[in-house]
Short mmCIF file of C-alpha atoms in Angstrom, two decimals:
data_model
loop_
_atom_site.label_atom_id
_atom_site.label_comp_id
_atom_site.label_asym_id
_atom_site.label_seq_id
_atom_site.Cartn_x
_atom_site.Cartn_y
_atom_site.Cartn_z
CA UNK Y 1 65.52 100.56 133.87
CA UNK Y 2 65.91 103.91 134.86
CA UNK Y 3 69.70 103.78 134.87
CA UNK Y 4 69.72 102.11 131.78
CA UNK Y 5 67.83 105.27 130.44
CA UNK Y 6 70.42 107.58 131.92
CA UNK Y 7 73.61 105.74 130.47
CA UNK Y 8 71.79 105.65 127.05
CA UNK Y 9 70.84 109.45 127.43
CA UNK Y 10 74.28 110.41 128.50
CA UNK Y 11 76.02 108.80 125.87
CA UNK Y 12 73.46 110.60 123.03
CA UNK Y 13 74.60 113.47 124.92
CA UNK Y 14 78.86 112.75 124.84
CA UNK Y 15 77.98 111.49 120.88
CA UNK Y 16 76.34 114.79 120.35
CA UNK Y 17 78.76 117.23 121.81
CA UNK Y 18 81.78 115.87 120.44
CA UNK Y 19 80.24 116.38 117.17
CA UNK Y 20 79.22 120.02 117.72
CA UNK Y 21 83.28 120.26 118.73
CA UNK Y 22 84.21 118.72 115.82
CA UNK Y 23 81.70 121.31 113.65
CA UNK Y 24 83.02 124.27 115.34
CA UNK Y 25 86.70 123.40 114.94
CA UNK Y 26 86.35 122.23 111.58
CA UNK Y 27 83.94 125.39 110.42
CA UNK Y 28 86.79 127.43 112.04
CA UNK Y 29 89.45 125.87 110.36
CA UNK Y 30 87.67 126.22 107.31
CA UNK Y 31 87.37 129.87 107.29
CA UNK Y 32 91.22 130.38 107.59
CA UNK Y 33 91.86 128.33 105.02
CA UNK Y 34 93.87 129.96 101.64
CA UNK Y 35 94.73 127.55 98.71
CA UNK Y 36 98.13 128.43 97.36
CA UNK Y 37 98.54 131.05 94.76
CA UNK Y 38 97.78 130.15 91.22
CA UNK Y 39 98.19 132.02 88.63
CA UNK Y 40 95.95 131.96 85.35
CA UNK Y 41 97.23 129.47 82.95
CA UNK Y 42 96.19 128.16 79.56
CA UNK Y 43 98.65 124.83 80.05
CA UNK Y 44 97.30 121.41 80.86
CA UNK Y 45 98.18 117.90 80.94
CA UNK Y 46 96.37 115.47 78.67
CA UNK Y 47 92.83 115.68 80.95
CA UNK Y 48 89.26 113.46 80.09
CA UNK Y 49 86.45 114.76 81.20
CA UNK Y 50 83.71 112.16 82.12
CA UNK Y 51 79.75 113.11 81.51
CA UNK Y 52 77.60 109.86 82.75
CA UNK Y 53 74.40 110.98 81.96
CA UNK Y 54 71.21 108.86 83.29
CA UNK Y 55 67.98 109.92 81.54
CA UNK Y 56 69.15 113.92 81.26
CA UNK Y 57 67.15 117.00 81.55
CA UNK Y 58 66.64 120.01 79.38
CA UNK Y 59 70.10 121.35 81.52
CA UNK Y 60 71.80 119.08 79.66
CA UNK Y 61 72.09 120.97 77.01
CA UNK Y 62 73.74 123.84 78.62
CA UNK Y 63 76.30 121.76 80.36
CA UNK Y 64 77.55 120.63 77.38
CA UNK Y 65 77.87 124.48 76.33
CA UNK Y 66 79.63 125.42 79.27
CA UNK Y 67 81.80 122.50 78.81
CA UNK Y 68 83.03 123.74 75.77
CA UNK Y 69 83.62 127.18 76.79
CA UNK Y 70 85.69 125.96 79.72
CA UNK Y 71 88.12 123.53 78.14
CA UNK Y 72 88.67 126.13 74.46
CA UNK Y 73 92.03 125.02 73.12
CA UNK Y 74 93.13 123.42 75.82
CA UNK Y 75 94.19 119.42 75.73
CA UNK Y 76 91.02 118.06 77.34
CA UNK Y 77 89.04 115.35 75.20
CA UNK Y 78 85.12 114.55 76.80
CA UNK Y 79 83.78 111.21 76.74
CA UNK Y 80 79.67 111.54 77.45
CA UNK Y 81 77.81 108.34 78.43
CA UNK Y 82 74.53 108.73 77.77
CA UNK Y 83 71.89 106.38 79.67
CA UNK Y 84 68.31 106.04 78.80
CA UNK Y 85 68.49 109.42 77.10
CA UNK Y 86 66.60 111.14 74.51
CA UNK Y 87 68.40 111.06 71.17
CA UNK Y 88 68.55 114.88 70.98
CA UNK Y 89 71.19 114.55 73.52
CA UNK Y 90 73.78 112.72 71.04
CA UNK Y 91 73.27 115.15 68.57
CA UNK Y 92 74.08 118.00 71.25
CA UNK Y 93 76.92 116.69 72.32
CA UNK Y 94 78.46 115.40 68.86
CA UNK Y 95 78.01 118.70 67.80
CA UNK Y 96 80.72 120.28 70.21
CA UNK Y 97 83.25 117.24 69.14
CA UNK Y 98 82.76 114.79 71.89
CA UNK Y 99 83.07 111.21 71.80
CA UNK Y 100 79.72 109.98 72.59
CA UNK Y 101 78.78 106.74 73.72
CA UNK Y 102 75.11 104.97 74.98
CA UNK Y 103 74.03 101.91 77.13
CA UNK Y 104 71.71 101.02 79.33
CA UNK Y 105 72.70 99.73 82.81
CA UNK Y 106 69.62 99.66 84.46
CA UNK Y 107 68.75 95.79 83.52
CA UNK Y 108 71.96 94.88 85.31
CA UNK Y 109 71.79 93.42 88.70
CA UNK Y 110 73.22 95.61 91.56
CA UNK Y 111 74.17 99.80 91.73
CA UNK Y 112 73.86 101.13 87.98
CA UNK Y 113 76.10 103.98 88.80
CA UNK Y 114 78.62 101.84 89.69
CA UNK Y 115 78.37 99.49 86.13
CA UNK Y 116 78.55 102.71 84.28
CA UNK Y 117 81.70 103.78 85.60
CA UNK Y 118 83.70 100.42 85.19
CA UNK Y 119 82.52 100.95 82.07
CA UNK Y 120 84.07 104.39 82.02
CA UNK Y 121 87.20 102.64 83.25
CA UNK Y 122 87.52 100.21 80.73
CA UNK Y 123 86.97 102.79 78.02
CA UNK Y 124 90.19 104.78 79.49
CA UNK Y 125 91.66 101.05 79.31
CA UNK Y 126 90.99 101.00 75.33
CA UNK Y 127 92.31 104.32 75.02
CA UNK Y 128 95.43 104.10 76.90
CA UNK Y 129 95.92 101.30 74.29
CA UNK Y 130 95.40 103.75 71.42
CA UNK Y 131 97.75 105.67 72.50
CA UNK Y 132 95.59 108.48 74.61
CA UNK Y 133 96.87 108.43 78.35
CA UNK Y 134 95.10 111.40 80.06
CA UNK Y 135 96.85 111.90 83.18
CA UNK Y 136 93.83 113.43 85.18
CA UNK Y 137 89.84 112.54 84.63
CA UNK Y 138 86.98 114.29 86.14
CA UNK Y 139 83.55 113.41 86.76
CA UNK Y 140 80.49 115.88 85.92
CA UNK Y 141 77.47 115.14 87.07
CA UNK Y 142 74.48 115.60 84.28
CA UNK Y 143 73.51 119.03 85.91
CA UNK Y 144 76.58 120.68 86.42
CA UNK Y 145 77.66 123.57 84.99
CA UNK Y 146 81.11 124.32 84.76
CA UNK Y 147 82.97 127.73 85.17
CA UNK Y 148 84.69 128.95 81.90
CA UNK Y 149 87.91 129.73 83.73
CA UNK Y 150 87.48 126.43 86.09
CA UNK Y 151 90.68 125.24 84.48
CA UNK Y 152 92.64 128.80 83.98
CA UNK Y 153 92.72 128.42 87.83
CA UNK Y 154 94.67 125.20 88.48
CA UNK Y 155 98.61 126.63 87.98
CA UNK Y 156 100.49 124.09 85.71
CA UNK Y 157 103.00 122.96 88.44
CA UNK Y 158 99.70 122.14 90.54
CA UNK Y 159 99.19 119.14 88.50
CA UNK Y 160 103.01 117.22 89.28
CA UNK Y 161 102.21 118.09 93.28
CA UNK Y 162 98.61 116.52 93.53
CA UNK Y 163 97.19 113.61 92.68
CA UNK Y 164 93.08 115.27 93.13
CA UNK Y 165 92.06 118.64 92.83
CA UNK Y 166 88.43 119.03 94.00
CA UNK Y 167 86.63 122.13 92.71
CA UNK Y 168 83.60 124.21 94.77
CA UNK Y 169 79.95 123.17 94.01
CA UNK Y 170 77.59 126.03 94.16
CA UNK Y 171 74.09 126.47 94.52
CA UNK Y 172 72.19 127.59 90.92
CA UNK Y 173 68.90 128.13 93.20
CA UNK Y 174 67.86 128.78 96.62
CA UNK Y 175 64.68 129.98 96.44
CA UNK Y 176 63.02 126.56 98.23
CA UNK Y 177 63.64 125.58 101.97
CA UNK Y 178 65.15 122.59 100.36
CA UNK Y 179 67.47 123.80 97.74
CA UNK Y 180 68.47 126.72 100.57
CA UNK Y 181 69.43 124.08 103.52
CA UNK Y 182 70.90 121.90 100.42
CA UNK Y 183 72.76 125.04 99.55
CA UNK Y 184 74.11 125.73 102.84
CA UNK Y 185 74.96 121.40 103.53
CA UNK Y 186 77.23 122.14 100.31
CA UNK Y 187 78.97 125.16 102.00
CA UNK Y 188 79.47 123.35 105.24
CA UNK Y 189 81.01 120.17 103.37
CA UNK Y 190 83.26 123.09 101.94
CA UNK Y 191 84.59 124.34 105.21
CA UNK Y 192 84.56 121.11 107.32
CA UNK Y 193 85.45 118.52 105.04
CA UNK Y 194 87.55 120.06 102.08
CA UNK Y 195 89.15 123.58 103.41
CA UNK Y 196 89.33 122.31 107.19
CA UNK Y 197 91.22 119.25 106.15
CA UNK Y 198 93.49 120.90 103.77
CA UNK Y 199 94.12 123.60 106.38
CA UNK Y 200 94.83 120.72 108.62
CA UNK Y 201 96.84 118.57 107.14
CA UNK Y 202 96.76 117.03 103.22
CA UNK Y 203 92.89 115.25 103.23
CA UNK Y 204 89.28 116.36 102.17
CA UNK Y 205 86.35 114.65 101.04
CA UNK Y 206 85.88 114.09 97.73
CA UNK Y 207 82.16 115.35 96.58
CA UNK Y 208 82.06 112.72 93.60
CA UNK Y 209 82.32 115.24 91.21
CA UNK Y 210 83.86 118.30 89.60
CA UNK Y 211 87.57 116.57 91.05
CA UNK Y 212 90.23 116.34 88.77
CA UNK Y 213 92.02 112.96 89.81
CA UNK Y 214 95.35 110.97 88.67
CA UNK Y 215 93.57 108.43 86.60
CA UNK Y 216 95.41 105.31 87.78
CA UNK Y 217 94.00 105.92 91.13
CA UNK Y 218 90.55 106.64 89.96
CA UNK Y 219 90.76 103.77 87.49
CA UNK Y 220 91.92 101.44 90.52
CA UNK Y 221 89.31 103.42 93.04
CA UNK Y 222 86.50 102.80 90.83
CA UNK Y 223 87.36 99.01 90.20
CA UNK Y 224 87.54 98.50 93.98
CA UNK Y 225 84.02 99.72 94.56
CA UNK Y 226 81.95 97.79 97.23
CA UNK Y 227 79.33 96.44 95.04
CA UNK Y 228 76.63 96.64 98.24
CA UNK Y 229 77.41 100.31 99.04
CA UNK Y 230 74.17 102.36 97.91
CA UNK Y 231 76.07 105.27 97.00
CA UNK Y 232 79.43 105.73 95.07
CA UNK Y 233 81.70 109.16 95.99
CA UNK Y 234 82.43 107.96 99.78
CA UNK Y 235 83.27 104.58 98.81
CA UNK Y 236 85.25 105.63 96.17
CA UNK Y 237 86.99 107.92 99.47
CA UNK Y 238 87.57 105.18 101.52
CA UNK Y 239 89.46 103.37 98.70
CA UNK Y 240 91.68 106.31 97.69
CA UNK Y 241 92.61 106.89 101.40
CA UNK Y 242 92.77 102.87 101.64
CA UNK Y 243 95.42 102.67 98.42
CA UNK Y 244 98.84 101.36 98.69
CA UNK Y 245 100.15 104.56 98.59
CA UNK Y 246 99.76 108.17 100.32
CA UNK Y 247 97.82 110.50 97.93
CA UNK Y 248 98.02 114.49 98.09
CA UNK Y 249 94.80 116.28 97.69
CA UNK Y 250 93.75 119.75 97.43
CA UNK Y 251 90.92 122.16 97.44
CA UNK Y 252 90.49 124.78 94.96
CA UNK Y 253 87.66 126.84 95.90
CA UNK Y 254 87.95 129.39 92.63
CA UNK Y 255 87.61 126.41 90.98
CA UNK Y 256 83.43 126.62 90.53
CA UNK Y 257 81.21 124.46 89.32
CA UNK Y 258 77.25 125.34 89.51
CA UNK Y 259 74.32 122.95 90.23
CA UNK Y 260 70.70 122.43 90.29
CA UNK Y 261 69.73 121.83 94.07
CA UNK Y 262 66.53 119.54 95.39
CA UNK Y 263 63.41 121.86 94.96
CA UNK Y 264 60.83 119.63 96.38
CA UNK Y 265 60.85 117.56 99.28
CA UNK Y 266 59.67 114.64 96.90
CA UNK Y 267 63.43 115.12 95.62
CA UNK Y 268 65.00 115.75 98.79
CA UNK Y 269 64.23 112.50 99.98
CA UNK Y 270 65.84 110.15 97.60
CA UNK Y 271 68.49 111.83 97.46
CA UNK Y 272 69.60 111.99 101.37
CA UNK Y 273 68.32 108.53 101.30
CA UNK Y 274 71.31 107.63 98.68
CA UNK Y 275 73.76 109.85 100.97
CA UNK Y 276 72.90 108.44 104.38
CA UNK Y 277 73.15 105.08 103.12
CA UNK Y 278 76.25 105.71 101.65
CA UNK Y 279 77.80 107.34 104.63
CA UNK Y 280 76.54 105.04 107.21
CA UNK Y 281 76.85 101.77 105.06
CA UNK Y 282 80.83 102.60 105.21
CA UNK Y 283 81.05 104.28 108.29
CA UNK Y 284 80.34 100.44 109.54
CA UNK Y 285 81.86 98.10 106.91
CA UNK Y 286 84.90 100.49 105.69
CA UNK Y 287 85.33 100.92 109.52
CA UNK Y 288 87.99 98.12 109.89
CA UNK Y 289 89.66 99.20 106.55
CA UNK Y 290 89.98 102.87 107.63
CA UNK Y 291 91.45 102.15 110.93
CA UNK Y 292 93.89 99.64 109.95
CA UNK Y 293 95.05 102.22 107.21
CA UNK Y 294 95.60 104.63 109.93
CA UNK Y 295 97.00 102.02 112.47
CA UNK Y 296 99.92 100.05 110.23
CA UNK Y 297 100.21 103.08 107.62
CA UNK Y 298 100.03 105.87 110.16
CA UNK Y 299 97.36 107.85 108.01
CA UNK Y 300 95.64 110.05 110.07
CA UNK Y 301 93.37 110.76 106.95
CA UNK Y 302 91.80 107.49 107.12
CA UNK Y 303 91.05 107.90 111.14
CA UNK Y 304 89.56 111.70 110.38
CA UNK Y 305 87.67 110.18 107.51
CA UNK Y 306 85.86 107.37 110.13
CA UNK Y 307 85.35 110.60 112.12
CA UNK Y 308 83.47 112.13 109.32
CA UNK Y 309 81.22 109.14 108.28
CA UNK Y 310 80.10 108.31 111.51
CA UNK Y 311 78.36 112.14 112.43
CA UNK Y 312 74.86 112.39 112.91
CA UNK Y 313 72.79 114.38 110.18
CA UNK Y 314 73.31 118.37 110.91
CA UNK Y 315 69.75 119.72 110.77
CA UNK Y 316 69.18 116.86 113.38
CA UNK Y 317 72.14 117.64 115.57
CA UNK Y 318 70.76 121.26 114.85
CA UNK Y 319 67.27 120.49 116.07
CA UNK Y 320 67.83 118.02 118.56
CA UNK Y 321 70.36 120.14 120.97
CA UNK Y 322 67.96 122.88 121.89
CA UNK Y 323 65.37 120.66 122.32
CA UNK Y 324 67.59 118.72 124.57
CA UNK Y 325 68.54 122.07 126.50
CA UNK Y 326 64.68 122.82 126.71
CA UNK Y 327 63.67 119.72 128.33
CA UNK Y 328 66.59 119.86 130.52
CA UNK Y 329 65.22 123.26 131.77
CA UNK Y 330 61.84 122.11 132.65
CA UNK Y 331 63.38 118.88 134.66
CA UNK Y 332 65.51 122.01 136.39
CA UNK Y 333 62.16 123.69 137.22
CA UNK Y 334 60.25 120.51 138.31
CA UNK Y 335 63.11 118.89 140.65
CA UNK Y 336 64.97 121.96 141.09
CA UNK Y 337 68.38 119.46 141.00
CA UNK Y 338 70.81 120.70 138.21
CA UNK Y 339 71.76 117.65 135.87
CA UNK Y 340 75.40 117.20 135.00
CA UNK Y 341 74.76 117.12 131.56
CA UNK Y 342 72.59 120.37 131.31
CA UNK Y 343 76.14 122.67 130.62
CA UNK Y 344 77.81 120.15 128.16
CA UNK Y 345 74.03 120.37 126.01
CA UNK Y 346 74.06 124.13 126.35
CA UNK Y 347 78.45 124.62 125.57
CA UNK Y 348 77.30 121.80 122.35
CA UNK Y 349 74.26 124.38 121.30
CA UNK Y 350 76.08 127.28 121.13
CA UNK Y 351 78.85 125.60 119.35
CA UNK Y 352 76.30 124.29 116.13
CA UNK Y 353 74.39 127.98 116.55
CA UNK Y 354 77.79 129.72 116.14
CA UNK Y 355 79.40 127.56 113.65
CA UNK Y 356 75.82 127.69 111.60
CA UNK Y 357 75.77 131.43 111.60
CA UNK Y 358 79.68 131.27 110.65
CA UNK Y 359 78.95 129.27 107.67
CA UNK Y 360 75.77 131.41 106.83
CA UNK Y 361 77.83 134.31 107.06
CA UNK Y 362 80.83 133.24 105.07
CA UNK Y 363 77.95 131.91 102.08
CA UNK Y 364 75.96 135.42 102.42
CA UNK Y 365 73.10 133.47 102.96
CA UNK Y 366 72.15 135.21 106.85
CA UNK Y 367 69.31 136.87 105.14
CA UNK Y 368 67.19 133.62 103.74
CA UNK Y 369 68.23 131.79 107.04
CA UNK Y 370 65.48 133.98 108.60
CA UNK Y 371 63.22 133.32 105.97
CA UNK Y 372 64.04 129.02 105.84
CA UNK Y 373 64.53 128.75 109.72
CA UNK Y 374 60.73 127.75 110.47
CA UNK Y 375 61.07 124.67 107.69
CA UNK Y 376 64.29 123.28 109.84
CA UNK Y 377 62.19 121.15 111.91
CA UNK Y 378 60.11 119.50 108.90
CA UNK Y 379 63.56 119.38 106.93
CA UNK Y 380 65.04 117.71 110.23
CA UNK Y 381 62.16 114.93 110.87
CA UNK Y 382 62.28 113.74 107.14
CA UNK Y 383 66.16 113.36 107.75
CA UNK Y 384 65.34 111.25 110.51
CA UNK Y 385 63.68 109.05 108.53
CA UNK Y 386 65.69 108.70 105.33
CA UNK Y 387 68.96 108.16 108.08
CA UNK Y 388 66.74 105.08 109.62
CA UNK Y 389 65.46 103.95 106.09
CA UNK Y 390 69.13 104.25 105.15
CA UNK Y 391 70.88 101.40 107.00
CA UNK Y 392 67.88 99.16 105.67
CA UNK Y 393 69.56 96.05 103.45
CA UNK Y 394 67.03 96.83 100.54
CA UNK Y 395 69.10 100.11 99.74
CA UNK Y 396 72.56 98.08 99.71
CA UNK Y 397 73.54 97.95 96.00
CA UNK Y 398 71.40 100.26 93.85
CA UNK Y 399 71.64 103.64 92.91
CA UNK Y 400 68.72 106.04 93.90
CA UNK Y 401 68.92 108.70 90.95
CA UNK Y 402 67.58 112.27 91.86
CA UNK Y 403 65.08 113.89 89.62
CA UNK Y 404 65.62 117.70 87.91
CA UNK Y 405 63.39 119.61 87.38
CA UNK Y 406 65.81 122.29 85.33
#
């Protein structure tokens, strides 16, 4: 029994500390990371911007505003689909031109994100047929607010190199220790999985929205959905990286769109429910997909992207390695014997403490990190939990919808 306990704690301790290489590398990478020069434009392709909006807030009406403001004269139409929403909502958004459409989803067996945008797809279907064929779409979530020059910063020869453009998500509050750690998670999936992997080589993660992409892939993405997985943007990655064909992607950091963060831990936990069940869910049944992609198509995208889904949560891996190098001390003290594992635990906790402060740095957030650090632990547990309540079969196929306060 005892050995058993010692292979199992050794290979926690292997899983752990090749993930704290993997954040240090990748946080690294991420910092020297330059998207190419653009220069401000007020040329576009024929674009369609997508607003599925379940049961909106008061927000709502100021992302439609900034909407406006951002795509001015340009050739961008907006198709909002409003779900379960108050009628003042239509009005809003007729009022700035948009087309405008309602339905409810929610009856429907199965994820409801997921009906509403084959829906979306099959509108872009009917209007291909009328003659509009936007060459990019983009997804905006129902609280985000887009930069007015979000656009002037994609160069016009950008758009016949790439076939996705993902933008930055910011923080519009970080005055909670959940909106500040959600805050910081954003600026870490920055680094690691959009800068690091351009910097890299041509991949990133796709944050679901505020990405411009070609809209035959996203069309054929979206139609390809998994209709168990409890989430949508990362299997809507493993499909693009899946496709028949080798798709170039790039992150535009100046590219900014802003965004309500979880306030409450009431919030906090849906939502990281939806996102571990997403990420694990594929990590073990897009698995075989990935690694053939990367095995007969030679896509190393697909094996980093396996890489990615399978990592433990941070604020875990954050938690868990000091307490790891703590209770290694005291077994140091009691049998005075040195375990073999004590120096990989302490290398892996400086790696996570160093790439942390890195990222804190680079956000300008050091200052509220002293402020948050005692919630970490609390923030950390409840992780635990959602992660375990994740991989339960009840969360397979359904949305979990976060609630705004804004």
């Amino acid at each position: 029994m005892i050995t058993l306990v010692n292979f199992l704690y050794t290979i926690l301790v292997i899983y752990l500390s090749a993930y704290s290489i993997f954040w240090i590398v990748s946080t690294v990478l991420g910092l020297f990371y330059r998207p190419p020069f653009t220069v401000a434009n007020s040329e576009n392709p024929e674009l369609l911007l997508l607003l599925p909006a379940y049961k909106p807030s008061p927000i709502f009406t100021e992302v439609l505003a900034r909407v406006t403001k951002a795509i001015g004269e340009r050739n961008i139409k907006v198709l909002v689909l409003l779900q379960e929403a108050d009628p003042k909502y239509r009005v809003e958004a007729e009022s700035h031109g948009f087309m405008v459409e309602e339905k409810v989803f929610s009856m429907l067996p199965g994820n409801s994100y997921h009906h509403a945008l084959k829906y979306l797809t099959a509108r872009i279907t009917d209007y291909n047929k009328a003659g509009f064929l936007p060459e990019f779409v983009m997804l905006l979530d129902k609280d985000n607010l887009i930069d007015e020059d979000f656009f002037s910063n994609i160069s016009e020869d950008l758009y016949n190199r790439y076939d996705v453009f993902q933008g930055r998500r910011l923080a519009l509050n970080t005055d909670q220790s959940t909106s500040f750690f959600d805050a910081v998670s954003e600026g870490l999936n920055d680094l690691m999985f959009r800068a690091a992997g351009c910097k890299a080589g041509d991949t990133l993660e796709i944050s679901g929205s505020s990405a411009l992409i070609r809209t035959s892939l996203f069309c054929k993405a979206i139609n390809q959905l998994n209709p168990k997985a409890p989430g949508f943007d990362k299997n809507f990655m493993v499909n693009i990286l899946t496709s028949e064909k080798s798709n170039s992607m790039i992150f535009l950091p100046d590219c900014k769109v802003r965004e309500e963060k979880t306030n409450s831990i009431e919030a906090h936990n849906p939502q990281r429910l939806r996102w571990f069940g997403e990420q694990y869910f594929n990590a073990v049944f897009s698995a075989p997909v990935l690694f053939n992609s990367w095995l007969h198509k030679g896509r190393w995208s697909a094996l980093w992207y396996l890489v990615v889904l399978c990592r433990p949560p941070r604020s875990v891996q954050l938690l868990l390695l000091p307490l790891l190098v703590l209770g290694e001390l005291i077994m140091l003290l009691f049998t005075s014997s040195l375990s073999y594992t004590l120096p990989l635990i302490v290398i892996s906790t400086v790696f996570v403490l160093l790439s942390s402060w890195l990222t804190l740095r680079h956000l300008g957030l050091q200052s509220k990190a002293f402020q948050f650090a005692l919630r970490l632990p609390t923030l950390a547990v409840h992780n635990i939990i959602n992660a375990l309540k994740s991989v339960k079969a009840e969360n397979r196929g359904k949305f979990i919808h976060t609630e705004h306060k804004l």
